Structures are given as structure tokens and as C-alpha cells.
Short mmCIF file of C-alpha atoms and ligand atoms in Angstrom, two decimals:
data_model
loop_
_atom_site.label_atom_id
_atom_site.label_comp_id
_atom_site.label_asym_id
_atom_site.label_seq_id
_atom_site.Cartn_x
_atom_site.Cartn_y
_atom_site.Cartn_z
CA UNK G 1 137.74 120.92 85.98
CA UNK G 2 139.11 122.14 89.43
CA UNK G 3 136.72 125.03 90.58
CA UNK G 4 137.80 127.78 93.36
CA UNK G 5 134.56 129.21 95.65
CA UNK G 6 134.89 133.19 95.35
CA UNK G 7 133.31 133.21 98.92
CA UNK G 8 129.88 134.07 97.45
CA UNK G 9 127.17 131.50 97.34
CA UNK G 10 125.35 132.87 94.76
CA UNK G 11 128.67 134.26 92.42
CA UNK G 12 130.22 130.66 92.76
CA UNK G 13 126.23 129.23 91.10
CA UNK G 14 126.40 131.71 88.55
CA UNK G 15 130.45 130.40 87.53
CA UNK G 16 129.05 126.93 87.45
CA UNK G 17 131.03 126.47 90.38
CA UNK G 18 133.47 128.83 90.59
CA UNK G 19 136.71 130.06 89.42
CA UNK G 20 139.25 128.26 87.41
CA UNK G 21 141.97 128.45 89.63
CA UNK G 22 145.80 129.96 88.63
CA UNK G 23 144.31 132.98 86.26
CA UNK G 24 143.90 136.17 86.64
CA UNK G 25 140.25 137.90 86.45
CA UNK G 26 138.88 141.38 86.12
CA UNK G 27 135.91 142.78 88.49
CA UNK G 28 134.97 145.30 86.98
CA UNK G 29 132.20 147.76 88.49
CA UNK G 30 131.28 151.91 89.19
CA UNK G 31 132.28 153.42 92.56
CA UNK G 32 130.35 151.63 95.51
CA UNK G 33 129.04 149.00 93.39
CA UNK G 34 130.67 146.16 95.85
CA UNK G 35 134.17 145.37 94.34
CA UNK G 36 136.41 145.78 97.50
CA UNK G 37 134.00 144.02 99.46
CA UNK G 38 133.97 141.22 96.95
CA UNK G 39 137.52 141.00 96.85
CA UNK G 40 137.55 140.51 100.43
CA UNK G 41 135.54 137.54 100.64
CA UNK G 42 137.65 136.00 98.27
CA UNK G 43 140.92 136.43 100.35
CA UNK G 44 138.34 135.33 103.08
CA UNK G 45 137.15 132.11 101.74
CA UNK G 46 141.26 131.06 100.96
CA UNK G 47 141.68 131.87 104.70
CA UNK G 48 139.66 129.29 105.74
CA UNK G 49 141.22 126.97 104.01
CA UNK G 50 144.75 128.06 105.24
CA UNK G 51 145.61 129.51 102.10
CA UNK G 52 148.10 132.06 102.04
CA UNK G 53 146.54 135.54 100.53
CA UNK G 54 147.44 139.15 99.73
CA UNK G 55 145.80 142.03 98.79
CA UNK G 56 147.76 145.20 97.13
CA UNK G 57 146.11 148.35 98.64
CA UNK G 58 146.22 150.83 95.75
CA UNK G 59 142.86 153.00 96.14
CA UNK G 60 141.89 152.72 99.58
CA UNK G 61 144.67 153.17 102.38
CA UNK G 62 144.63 149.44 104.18
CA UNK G 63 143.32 150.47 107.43
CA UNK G 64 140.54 151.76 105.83
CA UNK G 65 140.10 148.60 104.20
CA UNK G 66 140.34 147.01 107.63
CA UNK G 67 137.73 149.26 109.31
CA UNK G 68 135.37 148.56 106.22
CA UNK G 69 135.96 144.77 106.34
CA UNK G 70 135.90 144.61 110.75
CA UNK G 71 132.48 146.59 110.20
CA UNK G 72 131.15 143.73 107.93
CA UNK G 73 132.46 141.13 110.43
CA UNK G 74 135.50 139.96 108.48
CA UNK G 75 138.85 139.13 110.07
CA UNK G 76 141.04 140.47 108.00
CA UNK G 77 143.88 140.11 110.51
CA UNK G 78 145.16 136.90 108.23
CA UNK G 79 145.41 138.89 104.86
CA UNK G 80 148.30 140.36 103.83
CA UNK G 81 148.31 144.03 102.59
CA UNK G 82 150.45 145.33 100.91
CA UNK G 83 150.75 149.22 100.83
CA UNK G 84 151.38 150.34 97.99
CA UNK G 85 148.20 154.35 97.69
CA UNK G 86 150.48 155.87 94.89
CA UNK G 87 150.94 159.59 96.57
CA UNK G 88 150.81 162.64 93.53
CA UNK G 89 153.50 164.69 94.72
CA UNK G 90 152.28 167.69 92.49
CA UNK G 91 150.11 168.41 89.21
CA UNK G 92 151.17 171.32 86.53
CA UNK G 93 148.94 173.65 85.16
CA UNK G 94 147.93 171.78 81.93
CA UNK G 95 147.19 168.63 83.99
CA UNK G 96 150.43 166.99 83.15
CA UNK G 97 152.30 165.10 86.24
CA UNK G 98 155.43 166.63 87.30
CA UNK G 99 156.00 163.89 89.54
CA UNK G 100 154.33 160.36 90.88
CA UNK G 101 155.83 158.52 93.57
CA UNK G 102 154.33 155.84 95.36
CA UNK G 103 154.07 155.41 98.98
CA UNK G 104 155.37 151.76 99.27
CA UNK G 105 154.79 149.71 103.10
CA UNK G 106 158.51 149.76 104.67
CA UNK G 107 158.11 146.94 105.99
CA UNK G 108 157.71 145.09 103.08
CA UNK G 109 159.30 147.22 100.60
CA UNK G 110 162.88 147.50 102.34
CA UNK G 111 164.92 145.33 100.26
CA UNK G 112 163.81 146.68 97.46
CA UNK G 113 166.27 149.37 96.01
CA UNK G 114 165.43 150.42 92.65
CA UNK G 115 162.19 152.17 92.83
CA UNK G 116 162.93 155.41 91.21
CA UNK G 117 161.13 158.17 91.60
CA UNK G 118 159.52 158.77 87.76
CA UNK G 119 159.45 161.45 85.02
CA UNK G 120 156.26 162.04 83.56
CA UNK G 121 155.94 159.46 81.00
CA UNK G 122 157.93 157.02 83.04
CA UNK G 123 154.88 157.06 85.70
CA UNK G 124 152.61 154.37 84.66
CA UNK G 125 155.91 151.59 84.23
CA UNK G 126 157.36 152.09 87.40
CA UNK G 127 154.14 151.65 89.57
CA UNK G 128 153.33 148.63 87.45
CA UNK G 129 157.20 147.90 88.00
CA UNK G 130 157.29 148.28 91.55
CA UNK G 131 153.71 146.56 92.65
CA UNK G 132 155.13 143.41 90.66
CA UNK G 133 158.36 143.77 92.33
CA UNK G 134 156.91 143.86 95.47
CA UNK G 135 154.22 140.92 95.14
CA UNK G 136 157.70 138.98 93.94
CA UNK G 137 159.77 139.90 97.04
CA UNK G 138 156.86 139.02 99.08
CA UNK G 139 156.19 136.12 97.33
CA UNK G 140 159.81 134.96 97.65
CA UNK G 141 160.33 135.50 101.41
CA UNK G 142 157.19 133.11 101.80
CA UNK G 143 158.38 130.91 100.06
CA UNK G 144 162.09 131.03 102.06
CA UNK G 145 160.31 131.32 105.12
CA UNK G 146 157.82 128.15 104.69
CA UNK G 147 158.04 126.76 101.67
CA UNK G 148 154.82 128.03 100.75
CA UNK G 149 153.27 129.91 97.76
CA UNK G 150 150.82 132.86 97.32
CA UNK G 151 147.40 131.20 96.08
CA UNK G 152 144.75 134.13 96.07
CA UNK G 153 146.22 138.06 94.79
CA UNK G 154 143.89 140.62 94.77
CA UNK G 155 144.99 143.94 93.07
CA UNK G 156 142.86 146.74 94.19
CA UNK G 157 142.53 148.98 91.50
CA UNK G 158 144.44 148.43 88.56
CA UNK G 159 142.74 151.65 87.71
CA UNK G 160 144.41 153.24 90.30
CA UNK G 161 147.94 152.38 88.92
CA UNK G 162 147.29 153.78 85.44
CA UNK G 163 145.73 157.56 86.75
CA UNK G 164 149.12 158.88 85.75
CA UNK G 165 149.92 156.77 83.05
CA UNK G 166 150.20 155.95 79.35
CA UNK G 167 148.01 155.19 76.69
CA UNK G 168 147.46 152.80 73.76
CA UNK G 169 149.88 150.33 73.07
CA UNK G 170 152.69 150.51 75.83
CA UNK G 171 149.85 150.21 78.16
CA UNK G 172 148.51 147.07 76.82
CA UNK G 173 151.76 145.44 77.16
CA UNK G 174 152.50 146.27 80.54
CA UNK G 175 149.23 145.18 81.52
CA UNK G 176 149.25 142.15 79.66
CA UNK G 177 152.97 141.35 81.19
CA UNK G 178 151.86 141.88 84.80
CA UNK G 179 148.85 139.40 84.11
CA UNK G 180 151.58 136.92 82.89
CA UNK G 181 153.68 137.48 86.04
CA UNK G 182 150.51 136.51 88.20
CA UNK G 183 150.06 133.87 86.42
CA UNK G 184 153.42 132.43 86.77
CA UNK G 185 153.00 133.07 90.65
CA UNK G 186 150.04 130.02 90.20
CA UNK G 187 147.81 132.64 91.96
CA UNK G 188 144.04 132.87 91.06
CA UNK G 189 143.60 136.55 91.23
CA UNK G 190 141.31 139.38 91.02
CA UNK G 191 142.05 142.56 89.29
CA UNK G 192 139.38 145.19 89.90
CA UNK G 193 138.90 147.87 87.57
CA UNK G 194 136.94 150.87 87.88
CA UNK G 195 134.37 150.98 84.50
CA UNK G 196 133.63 153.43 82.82
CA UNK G 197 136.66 154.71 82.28
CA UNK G 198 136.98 157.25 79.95
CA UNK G 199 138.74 155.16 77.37
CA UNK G 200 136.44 152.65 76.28
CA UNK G 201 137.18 149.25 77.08
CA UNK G 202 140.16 148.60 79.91
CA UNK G 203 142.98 146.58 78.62
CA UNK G 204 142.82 144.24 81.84
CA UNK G 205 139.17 143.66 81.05
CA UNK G 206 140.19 142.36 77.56
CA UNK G 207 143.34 140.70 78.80
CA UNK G 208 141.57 138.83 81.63
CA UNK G 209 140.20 135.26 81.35
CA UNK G 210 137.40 136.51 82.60
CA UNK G 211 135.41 139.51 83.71
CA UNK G 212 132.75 139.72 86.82
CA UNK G 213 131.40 143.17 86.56
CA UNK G 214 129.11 144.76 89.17
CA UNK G 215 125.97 147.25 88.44
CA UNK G 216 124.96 150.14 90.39
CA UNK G 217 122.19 151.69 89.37
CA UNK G 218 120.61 154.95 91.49
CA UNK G 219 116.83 155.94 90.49
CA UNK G 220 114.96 158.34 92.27
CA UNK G 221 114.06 156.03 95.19
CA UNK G 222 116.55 153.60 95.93
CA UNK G 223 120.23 152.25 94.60
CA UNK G 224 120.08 149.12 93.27
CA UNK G 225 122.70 146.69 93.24
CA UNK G 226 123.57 143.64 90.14
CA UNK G 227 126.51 141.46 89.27
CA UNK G 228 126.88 139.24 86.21
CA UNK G 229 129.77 137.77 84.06
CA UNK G 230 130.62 138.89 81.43
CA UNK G 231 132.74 136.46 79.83
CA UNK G 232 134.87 133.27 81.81
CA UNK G 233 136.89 131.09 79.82
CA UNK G 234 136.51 127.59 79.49
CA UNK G 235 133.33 127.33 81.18
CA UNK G 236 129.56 128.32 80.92
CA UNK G 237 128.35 130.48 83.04
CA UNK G 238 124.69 132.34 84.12
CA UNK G 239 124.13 135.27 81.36
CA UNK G 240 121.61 136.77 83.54
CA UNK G 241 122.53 140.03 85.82
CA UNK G 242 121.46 139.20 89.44
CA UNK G 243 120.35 141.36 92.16
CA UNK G 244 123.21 141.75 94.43
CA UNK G 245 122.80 142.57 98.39
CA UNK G 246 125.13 144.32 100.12
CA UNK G 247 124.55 144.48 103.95
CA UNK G 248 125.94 144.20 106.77
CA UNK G 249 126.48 140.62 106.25
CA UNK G 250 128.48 140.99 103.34
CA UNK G 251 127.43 140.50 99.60
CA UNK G 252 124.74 138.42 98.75
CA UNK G 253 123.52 137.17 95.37
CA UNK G 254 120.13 135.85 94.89
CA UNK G 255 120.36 133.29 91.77
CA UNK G 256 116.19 133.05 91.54
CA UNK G 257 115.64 137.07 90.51
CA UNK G 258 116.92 138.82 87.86
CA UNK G 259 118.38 142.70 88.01
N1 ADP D 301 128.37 147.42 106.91
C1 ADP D 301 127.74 147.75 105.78
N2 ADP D 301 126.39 147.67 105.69
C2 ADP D 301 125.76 148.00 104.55
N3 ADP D 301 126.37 148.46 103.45
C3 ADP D 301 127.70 148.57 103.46
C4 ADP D 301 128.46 148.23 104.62
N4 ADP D 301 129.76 148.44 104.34
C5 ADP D 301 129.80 148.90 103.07
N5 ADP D 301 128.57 148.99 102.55
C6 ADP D 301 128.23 149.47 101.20
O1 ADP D 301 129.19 149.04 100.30
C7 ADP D 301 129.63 150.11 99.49
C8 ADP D 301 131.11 150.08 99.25
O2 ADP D 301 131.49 148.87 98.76
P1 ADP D 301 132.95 148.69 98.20
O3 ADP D 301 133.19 147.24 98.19
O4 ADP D 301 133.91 149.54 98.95
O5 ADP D 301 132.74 149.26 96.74
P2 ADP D 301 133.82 149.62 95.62
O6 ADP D 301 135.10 148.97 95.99
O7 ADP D 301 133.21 149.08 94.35
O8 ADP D 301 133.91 151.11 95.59
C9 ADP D 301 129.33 151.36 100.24
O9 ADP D 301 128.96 152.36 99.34
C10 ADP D 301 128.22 150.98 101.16
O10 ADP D 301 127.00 151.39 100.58
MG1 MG D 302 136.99 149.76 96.36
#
């Protein structure tokens, strides 16, 4: 089967040799356990190959993203961002939202008319709504432009996207729609989740045809870093957790040690 390098020498061993290209994938990982970074040498690594690649900014603002990525010596200058740091315009007292809109790029988001600013339990739907819409404009006007197609998404956080939203099963199905809708784009993608949540397992974790989840682990001394998989479809894979460097160089995975 047709394998796609995540960038990572060590990540694409540990898949057997790589992804499974055209699905969509959960990384999964605490706070500063690597996932942005790993998401950008994925977009990287289709770069070099002249691939056409996009990454939807929801947690981090995208020239922070840039700053991060210039500092570990990526060009990012050939990714696309897409803008789309959902802005709380206000919280009640008893934590409810009053109202969520979401800052959307103008530049990419002008021909898009119906975003509607949400009631409370409408919140979660129309930033789902809207992030698909955009990635569908965008990935129309390349395809107008030069006849070409999205092949590497990266949503950063998913987790982001439901902060203000609902629960249970109306959640599920969203999710599990927007995972169709990148899957119909033919895009291998990467939809990083922030874990733990407070709800137990994520429903793009379950969804997902696979799951890479990062470790971060701070003793007394020092903060260790890990990555394994934790499931992958249709393929083997390494069970172990490896130790996972993250330096100035980027993320590295040494295959030989375990966690
Ligand atoms: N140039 C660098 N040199 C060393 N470590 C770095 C560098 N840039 C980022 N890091 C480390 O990477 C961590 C952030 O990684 P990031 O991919 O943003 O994590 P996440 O998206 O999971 O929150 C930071 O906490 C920092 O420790
Ligand atoms: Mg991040």
C-alpha cells in the first residue's frame, strides 16, 4: 500500500512507513507536548514535493505559528493558513456563552456570506460550519485557479472548535461529518486534539483512522518527551512509546529507546 512520510524519520519507522494517504488522523497530545510542531513538518515534507498544503489556525494566531516554525528553521512561507482563532465575544455569569464569533482571514473568507453570528447552542455547528466552508472555498478557487487539489490539511485544534460547544451525540455527528468532508477533499490530514479533555475519550480520536498521540511527562528534574500510535488502520505499526526530541532542529524520534 501507498505510504505518505509525516516528515519525521523516526514517526514514518514506527507507521511501517508512513501514513495511508486520503484519511484523516488524530494527534492527540497535552499542551507543549510537540503537536503544532509535528503538524508542521508534515505540511513541510508535502512542500517539498510541490504539494499544495493548508493549515487552519484555530489555537494559535498564524503569525505566531510562523515565528515558532521560522525559529525552528522552517519556511513556512509555502503553507497556507487559514485564519480562522474563534474570538469569545463575552461569557455570562454561570459560564454559559452569550455569544461566539469567529474571527475568519478576509482575505480568504470574503465570498463567504452566511456565517452567522451564533446563539448559544448554535456555537459549536457554525464554527464546524464555517472552517469546512472555508477549507471548501479555498479548496475550490485552487482548483479554478490551477487545476490542482489540496493534498495535506492540518486542523489545529479541533479542540479549539468545540470550547463553546455541544455535547454527546450532536457532537459526534458533526465531527464525524467534517472527517467525511476531508475525506472527500482526497486530503491526508491531521486533526490535533488536545487530551485529556475533560470528557473522556474525544470523538475525533474515535472517529479517526488513526491516532498518533504525544507524551509529556514533567518530574522533578527534567520534561520528558514520547510519541506512540495508538491505533492506524490497515497497517501494523511500533506499540512501543518512543522518546521524542524536540530541539531546535525540529522533532526527532529515536526508534532504538523506549519512553
Ligand atoms: N526552537 C526550539 N527549541 C527547542 N524547543 C522548542 C523550540 N520551539 C519550540 N520548542 C518546544 O516545543 C514546545 C511547543 O511545541 P508545540 O508544537 O507548540 O506544542 P503543542 O502544539 O502540543 O502545544 C514548547 O513548549 C517548547 O518547549
Ligand atoms: Mg499547538
Amino acid at each position: 500500500m501507498e505510504r505518505l512520510s509525516t516528515g519525521i524519520k523516526g514517526l514514518d519507522k514506527m507507521l511501517h512507513g508512513g501514513l495511508i494517504p486520503g484519511r484523516p488522523y488524530a494527534v492527540s497530545g497535552p499542551p507543549g507536548s510537540g503537536k503544532t510542531t509535528l503538524g508542521i513538518h508534515f505540511l513541510i515534507e508535502g512542500v517539498k514535493d510541490e504539494e499544495n498544503v493548508i493549515l487552519v489556525a484555530l489555537d494559535e494566531p498564524p503569525n505566531e505559528i510562523k515565528l515558532n516554525a521560522w525559529a525552528l528553521g522552517f519556511d513556512v512561507a509555502p503553507i497556507r493558513i487559514l485564519d480562522a482563532v474563534p474570538e469569545v465575544k463575552g461569557f455570562q455569569r454561570g459560564g454559559y456563552i452569550k455569544d461566539v464569533g469567529t474571527v475568519l482571514d478576509l482575505h480568504t473568507m470574503r465570498d463567504v456570506k452566511d456565517i452567522k453570528r451564533s446563539k448559544i447552542l448554535r456555537a459549536m455547528e457554525v464554527s464546524i460550519h464555517s472552517v469546512q466552508k472555508m477549507l471548501r472555498q479555498e479548496a475550490d478557487d485552487l482548483y479554478d485557479e490551477e487545476g490542482e487539489v489540496y493534498s495535506r490539511v492540518v486542523i489545529d485544534s479541533i479542540t479549539a472548535l468545540k470550547m463553546f460547544g455541544m455535547k454527546g451525540e450532536d457532537q459526534r455527528i458533526l465531527i464525524q461529518s467534517f472527517m467525511r468532508f476531508l475525506a472527500e477533499m482526497e486530503a491526508t490530514s491531521l486533526i490535533i486534539t488536545q487530551i485529556p479533555e475533560p470528557d473522556d475519550l474525544p470523538s475525533e480520536v474515535f472517529l479517526s483512522r488513526g491516532e498518533i498521540r504525544l507524551h509529556k511527562i514533567n518530574d522533578k528534574v527534567e520534561s520528558k518527551r514520547g510519541i506512540g500510535i495508538e491505533k492506524m488502520k490497515g497497517s501494523e505499526f511500533d506499540e512501543h512509546i518512543r522518546p521524542l526530541n524536540l530541539s531546535s532542529r525540529g522533532i526527532e524520534v529515536d526508534t532504538k529507546k523506549l519512553f
